[in-house]
Amino acid sequence: MSEDALNYLLSRRSAKFVQAPGPNDNELARMLQTAMSAPDHGKLRPWRFTLIRGDAIPRLADMAISGIKAAGLPLAPEKEANTRSWLAKVPLLIAVACKLDHSNTKIPEHERMLATGAAVSNILNAAHMMGYAAFWSTGLGTYVDEVAGGLGFDSLDYRFMGYIAVGTPISAVQDQPRPDYREFVSEWQGA
Ligand SMILES: Cc1cc2nc3c(=O)[nH]c(=O)nc-3n(C[C@H](O)[C@H](O)[C@H](O)COP(=O)(O)O)c2cc1C
């Protein structure tokens, strides 16, 4: 058993505010490859990832903000400014979607979503193990069809599941108090 690996899993925590450097190409390749080891009923590989980097990040901010406004959702000017200044520093966003293969009726949609979530979890853990911080967000117009569609995830064929921001934490990542697992675990011993 690798104590180091376990300690990494135990110490993972999210950090929203990240800056460059983000992972280099080799690190990013390994990070994304960990997603391929997620549990996956029927080997459907439903997860899809779209990388958004460099100048594409402010363009995504423009696209998401105009999509949110076009959908008639409230967006206070200070919230818009905060979102833009957060994204201005983020070196890498990974947009996450679950592909719905309508020809497969055996594996229910929620199992595909769970597999995609497990794939994201592997990426979050890999980022942490490589010394980066990451944060899963369903902000930035995740639930606005026009935004998901703008990223290529039309709502007929995909469930858009948000963005993973990855980079170097801007300030020291605070330890997260974690609950005792015993609050969430019981044992069933038969009727
Ligand atoms: C599917 C999903 C979507 C999330 N979306 C947001 C979000 O939009 N905004 C936010 O502040 N936190 C969001 N979070 C929570 C953060 O990613 C993070 O998990 C949380 O801040 C707790 O930090 P921890 O991961 O260190 O426990 C989301 C988490 C999940 C699993």
mmCIF file of C-alpha atoms and ligand atoms in Angstrom:
data_model
loop_
_atom_site.group_PDB
_atom_site.id
_atom_site.type_symbol
_atom_site.label_atom_id
_atom_site.label_comp_id
_atom_site.label_asym_id
_atom_site.label_seq_id
_atom_site.Cartn_x
_atom_site.Cartn_y
_atom_site.Cartn_z
ATOM 1 C CA MET A 1 0.000 0.000 0.000
ATOM 2 C CA SER A 2 1.313 3.453 -0.842
ATOM 3 C CA GLU A 3 0.997 5.696 2.219
ATOM 4 C CA ASP A 4 1.924 8.689 0.050
ATOM 5 C CA ALA A 5 -0.952 8.108 -2.340
ATOM 6 C CA LEU A 6 -3.375 7.709 0.553
ATOM 7 C CA ASN A 7 -2.097 10.871 2.194
ATOM 8 C CA TYR A 8 -2.632 12.756 -1.060
ATOM 9 C CA LEU A 9 -6.228 11.548 -1.225
ATOM 10 C CA LEU A 10 -6.761 12.525 2.404
ATOM 11 C CA SER A 11 -5.289 16.004 1.919
ATOM 12 C CA ARG A 12 -6.953 17.027 -1.370
ATOM 13 C CA ARG A 13 -8.889 20.235 -1.182
ATOM 14 C CA SER A 14 -10.181 22.648 -3.751
ATOM 15 C CA ALA A 15 -8.823 26.125 -4.404
ATOM 16 C CA LYS A 16 -10.734 28.455 -6.686
ATOM 17 C CA PHE A 17 -8.148 31.209 -7.040
ATOM 18 C CA VAL A 18 -5.272 29.948 -9.137
ATOM 19 C CA GLN A 19 -2.703 31.513 -11.433
ATOM 20 C CA ALA A 20 0.067 30.472 -13.831
ATOM 21 C CA PRO A 21 1.928 28.248 -14.049
ATOM 22 C CA GLY A 22 -0.614 25.599 -14.895
ATOM 23 C CA PRO A 23 0.348 22.070 -15.829
ATOM 24 C CA ASN A 24 2.723 21.682 -18.760
ATOM 25 C CA ASP A 25 1.730 19.504 -21.718
ATOM 26 C CA ASN A 26 3.201 16.349 -20.223
ATOM 27 C CA GLU A 27 1.559 16.920 -16.833
ATOM 28 C CA LEU A 28 -1.754 17.760 -18.484
ATOM 29 C CA ALA A 29 -1.601 14.591 -20.563
ATOM 30 C CA ARG A 30 -1.038 12.488 -17.438
ATOM 31 C CA MET A 31 -3.769 14.357 -15.540
ATOM 32 C CA LEU A 32 -6.299 13.733 -18.314
ATOM 33 C CA GLN A 33 -5.208 10.122 -18.644
ATOM 34 C CA THR A 34 -6.207 9.512 -15.004
ATOM 35 C CA ALA A 35 -9.786 10.277 -16.045
ATOM 36 C CA MET A 36 -9.694 7.194 -18.261
ATOM 37 C CA SER A 37 -9.327 4.980 -15.155
ATOM 38 C CA ALA A 38 -12.660 6.067 -13.727
ATOM 39 C CA PRO A 39 -15.254 3.351 -13.120
ATOM 40 C CA ASP A 40 -17.482 3.147 -16.157
ATOM 41 C CA HIS A 41 -20.445 0.797 -16.575
ATOM 42 C CA GLY A 42 -20.481 -0.707 -20.051
ATOM 43 C CA LYS A 43 -17.208 0.954 -21.105
ATOM 44 C CA LEU A 44 -19.227 3.832 -22.515
ATOM 45 C CA ARG A 45 -16.494 6.373 -21.755
ATOM 46 C CA PRO A 46 -19.154 9.078 -21.495
ATOM 47 C CA TRP A 47 -16.777 11.804 -20.285
ATOM 48 C CA ARG A 48 -15.774 14.597 -22.645
ATOM 49 C CA PHE A 49 -13.291 17.363 -21.850
ATOM 50 C CA THR A 50 -12.615 20.597 -23.690
ATOM 51 C CA LEU A 51 -9.475 22.554 -22.827
ATOM 52 C CA ILE A 52 -9.746 26.328 -22.594
ATOM 53 C CA ARG A 53 -6.441 28.170 -22.256
ATOM 54 C CA GLY A 54 -4.694 31.456 -22.930
ATOM 55 C CA ASP A 55 -6.690 34.029 -24.897
ATOM 56 C CA ALA A 56 -9.617 31.607 -25.108
ATOM 57 C CA ILE A 57 -10.290 32.165 -21.376
ATOM 58 C CA PRO A 58 -11.407 35.819 -21.694
ATOM 59 C CA ARG A 59 -13.353 34.793 -24.787
ATOM 60 C CA LEU A 60 -15.113 32.134 -22.719
ATOM 61 C CA ALA A 61 -15.881 34.781 -20.072
ATOM 62 C CA ASP A 62 -17.489 36.954 -22.783
ATOM 63 C CA MET A 63 -19.454 34.024 -24.198
ATOM 64 C CA ALA A 64 -20.666 32.782 -20.786
ATOM 65 C CA ILE A 65 -21.614 36.253 -19.548
ATOM 66 C CA SER A 66 -23.537 37.130 -22.688
ATOM 67 C CA GLY A 67 -25.260 33.709 -22.578
ATOM 68 C CA ILE A 68 -26.286 34.255 -18.953
ATOM 69 C CA LYS A 69 -27.669 37.702 -19.798
ATOM 70 C CA ALA A 70 -29.437 36.456 -22.944
ATOM 71 C CA ALA A 71 -31.114 33.763 -20.836
ATOM 72 C CA GLY A 72 -32.481 36.529 -18.606
ATOM 73 C CA LEU A 73 -30.614 35.306 -15.532
ATOM 74 C CA PRO A 74 -29.587 37.907 -12.971
ATOM 75 C CA LEU A 75 -25.918 38.944 -13.028
ATOM 76 C CA ALA A 76 -24.947 41.884 -10.836
ATOM 77 C CA PRO A 77 -22.170 44.113 -12.268
ATOM 78 C CA GLU A 78 -19.872 43.302 -9.333
ATOM 79 C CA LYS A 79 -20.427 39.569 -9.819
ATOM 80 C CA GLU A 80 -19.543 39.958 -13.506
ATOM 81 C CA ALA A 81 -16.406 41.937 -12.607
ATOM 82 C CA ASN A 82 -15.395 39.343 -9.998
ATOM 83 C CA THR A 83 -15.872 36.528 -12.483
ATOM 84 C CA ARG A 84 -13.751 38.301 -15.085
ATOM 85 C CA SER A 85 -10.955 39.052 -12.630
ATOM 86 C CA TRP A 86 -11.013 35.441 -11.324
ATOM 87 C CA LEU A 87 -10.737 34.067 -14.867
ATOM 88 C CA ALA A 88 -8.060 36.568 -15.918
ATOM 89 C CA LYS A 89 -5.576 34.676 -13.742
ATOM 90 C CA VAL A 90 -6.723 31.075 -14.352
ATOM 91 C CA PRO A 91 -4.242 29.342 -16.690
ATOM 92 C CA LEU A 92 -6.428 26.355 -17.594
ATOM 93 C CA LEU A 93 -10.113 25.517 -17.621
ATOM 94 C CA ILE A 94 -11.307 22.049 -18.479
ATOM 95 C CA ALA A 95 -14.956 22.059 -19.565
ATOM 96 C CA VAL A 96 -16.625 18.764 -18.624
ATOM 97 C CA ALA A 97 -19.562 17.073 -20.288
ATOM 98 C CA CYS A 98 -21.255 13.714 -20.224
ATOM 99 C CA LYS A 99 -22.122 12.304 -23.639
ATOM 100 C CA LEU A 100 -25.541 10.745 -23.893
ATOM 101 C CA ASP A 101 -25.430 7.905 -26.345
ATOM 102 C CA HIS A 102 -29.139 7.554 -27.128
ATOM 103 C CA SER A 103 -28.571 4.267 -28.921
ATOM 104 C CA ASN A 104 -27.610 2.655 -25.606
ATOM 105 C CA THR A 105 -30.682 2.188 -23.452
ATOM 106 C CA LYS A 106 -29.101 -0.314 -21.062
ATOM 107 C CA ILE A 107 -26.999 2.013 -18.907
ATOM 108 C CA PRO A 108 -29.143 4.776 -17.393
ATOM 109 C CA GLU A 109 -28.188 8.410 -17.762
ATOM 110 C CA HIS A 110 -27.376 8.846 -14.093
ATOM 111 C CA GLU A 111 -24.745 6.103 -14.294
ATOM 112 C CA ARG A 112 -23.030 7.933 -17.155
ATOM 113 C CA MET A 113 -23.098 11.130 -15.125
ATOM 114 C CA LEU A 114 -21.613 9.288 -12.144
ATOM 115 C CA ALA A 115 -18.835 7.883 -14.341
ATOM 116 C CA THR A 116 -18.109 11.403 -15.607
ATOM 117 C CA GLY A 117 -18.048 12.704 -12.032
ATOM 118 C CA ALA A 118 -15.640 9.935 -11.075
ATOM 119 C CA ALA A 119 -13.436 10.933 -14.021
ATOM 120 C CA VAL A 120 -13.430 14.527 -12.757
ATOM 121 C CA SER A 121 -12.529 13.294 -9.290
ATOM 122 C CA ASN A 122 -9.486 11.528 -10.729
ATOM 123 C CA ILE A 123 -8.424 14.792 -12.408
ATOM 124 C CA LEU A 124 -8.871 16.754 -9.163
ATOM 125 C CA ASN A 125 -6.772 14.209 -7.284
ATOM 126 C CA ALA A 126 -4.109 14.076 -10.005
ATOM 127 C CA ALA A 127 -3.842 17.884 -10.030
ATOM 128 C CA HIS A 128 -3.354 17.833 -6.261
ATOM 129 C CA MET A 129 -0.729 15.087 -6.469
ATOM 130 C CA MET A 130 1.186 17.144 -9.059
ATOM 131 C CA GLY A 131 1.226 20.159 -6.753
ATOM 132 C CA TYR A 132 -1.498 22.151 -8.508
ATOM 133 C CA ALA A 133 -4.816 23.292 -7.159
ATOM 134 C CA ALA A 134 -8.112 22.669 -8.881
ATOM 135 C CA PHE A 135 -11.733 23.671 -8.449
ATOM 136 C CA TRP A 136 -14.909 22.269 -10.007
ATOM 137 C CA SER A 137 -17.416 24.997 -10.787
ATOM 138 C CA THR A 138 -20.894 24.839 -12.205
ATOM 139 C CA GLY A 139 -20.954 28.618 -12.526
ATOM 140 C CA LEU A 140 -20.148 30.441 -15.773
ATOM 141 C CA GLY A 141 -23.426 29.553 -17.421
ATOM 142 C CA THR A 142 -23.123 25.805 -16.979
ATOM 143 C CA TYR A 143 -26.909 25.409 -17.000
ATOM 144 C CA VAL A 144 -27.493 27.835 -19.863
ATOM 145 C CA ASP A 145 -28.063 25.910 -23.105
ATOM 146 C CA GLU A 146 -26.493 28.642 -25.228
ATOM 147 C CA VAL A 147 -23.248 28.454 -23.205
ATOM 148 C CA ALA A 148 -23.090 24.644 -23.263
ATOM 149 C CA GLY A 149 -23.896 24.738 -26.983
ATOM 150 C CA GLY A 150 -21.186 27.380 -27.542
ATOM 151 C CA LEU A 151 -18.685 24.853 -26.166
ATOM 152 C CA GLY A 152 -20.016 22.157 -28.479
ATOM 153 C CA PHE A 153 -22.173 20.420 -25.883
ATOM 154 C CA ASP A 154 -25.698 20.695 -27.240
ATOM 155 C CA SER A 155 -28.320 19.652 -24.723
ATOM 156 C CA LEU A 156 -29.710 16.916 -26.970
ATOM 157 C CA ASP A 157 -26.536 14.871 -26.889
ATOM 158 C CA TYR A 158 -24.681 16.060 -23.793
ATOM 159 C CA ARG A 159 -25.100 17.051 -20.179
ATOM 160 C CA PHE A 160 -22.698 19.915 -19.607
ATOM 161 C CA MET A 161 -21.260 19.537 -16.104
ATOM 162 C CA GLY A 162 -19.173 22.662 -15.613
ATOM 163 C CA TYR A 163 -15.525 23.577 -15.528
ATOM 164 C CA ILE A 164 -12.409 22.520 -13.673
ATOM 165 C CA ALA A 165 -10.046 25.441 -13.047
ATOM 166 C CA VAL A 166 -6.453 24.258 -12.624
ATOM 167 C CA GLY A 167 -3.323 26.179 -11.686
ATOM 168 C CA THR A 168 -1.003 27.276 -8.937
ATOM 169 C CA PRO A 169 -2.833 28.481 -5.851
ATOM 170 C CA ILE A 170 -2.605 32.253 -5.407
ATOM 171 C CA SER A 171 -2.539 32.020 -1.619
ATOM 172 C CA ALA A 172 -1.784 29.148 0.719
ATOM 173 C CA VAL A 173 -4.565 26.582 0.481
ATOM 174 C CA GLN A 174 -6.306 26.329 3.822
ATOM 175 C CA ASP A 175 -6.767 22.941 5.433
ATOM 176 C CA GLN A 176 -10.387 21.882 5.141
ATOM 177 C CA PRO A 177 -11.873 20.361 8.265
ATOM 178 C CA ARG A 178 -13.309 17.036 7.144
ATOM 179 C CA PRO A 179 -16.079 15.168 8.896
ATOM 180 C CA ASP A 180 -15.493 11.867 10.638
ATOM 181 C CA TYR A 181 -16.436 9.104 8.196
ATOM 182 C CA ARG A 182 -18.355 7.329 10.972
ATOM 183 C CA GLU A 183 -21.114 9.938 10.664
ATOM 184 C CA PHE A 184 -21.803 8.588 7.175
ATOM 185 C CA VAL A 185 -21.259 4.875 7.563
ATOM 186 C CA SER A 186 -23.429 2.203 9.057
ATOM 187 C CA GLU A 187 -23.238 -1.539 8.921
ATOM 188 C CA TRP A 188 -26.059 -3.760 7.780
ATOM 189 C CA GLN A 189 -26.052 -7.218 9.285
ATOM 190 C CA GLY A 190 -29.111 -8.768 7.772
ATOM 191 C CA ALA A 191 -32.794 -8.584 8.572
HETATM 192 C C1 LIG B 1 -20.467 19.149 -9.375
HETATM 193 C C2 LIG B 1 -19.892 20.232 -8.506
HETATM 194 C C3 LIG B 1 -20.106 21.557 -8.847
HETATM 195 C C4 LIG B 1 -19.611 22.589 -8.037
HETATM 196 N N1 LIG B 1 -19.845 23.893 -8.389
HETATM 197 C C5 LIG B 1 -19.426 24.880 -7.579
HETATM 198 C C6 LIG B 1 -19.681 26.239 -7.900
HETATM 199 O O1 LIG B 1 -20.249 26.565 -8.948
HETATM 200 N N2 LIG B 1 -19.279 27.192 -7.028
HETATM 201 C C7 LIG B 1 -18.648 26.858 -5.855
HETATM 202 O O2 LIG B 1 -18.322 27.774 -5.080
HETATM 203 N N3 LIG B 1 -18.353 25.592 -5.538
HETATM 204 C C8 LIG B 1 -18.734 24.587 -6.375
HETATM 205 N N4 LIG B 1 -18.447 23.295 -6.062
HETATM 206 C C9 LIG B 1 -17.705 22.993 -4.831
HETATM 207 C C10 LIG B 1 -16.207 23.166 -4.988
HETATM 208 O O3 LIG B 1 -15.730 22.615 -6.194
HETATM 209 C C11 LIG B 1 -15.474 22.489 -3.804
HETATM 210 O O4 LIG B 1 -15.700 21.118 -3.821
HETATM 211 C C12 LIG B 1 -15.929 23.075 -2.495
HETATM 212 O O5 LIG B 1 -15.516 24.421 -2.436
HETATM 213 C C13 LIG B 1 -15.377 22.323 -1.276
HETATM 214 O O6 LIG B 1 -13.998 22.260 -1.332
HETATM 215 P P1 LIG B 1 -13.262 20.858 -1.184
HETATM 216 O O7 LIG B 1 -13.348 20.190 -2.543
HETATM 217 O O8 LIG B 1 -11.867 21.193 -0.785
HETATM 218 O O9 LIG B 1 -13.980 20.098 -0.121
HETATM 219 C C14 LIG B 1 -18.885 22.261 -6.871
HETATM 220 C C15 LIG B 1 -18.638 20.913 -6.559
HETATM 221 C C16 LIG B 1 -19.140 19.921 -7.349
HETATM 222 C C17 LIG B 1 -18.889 18.475 -6.977
#
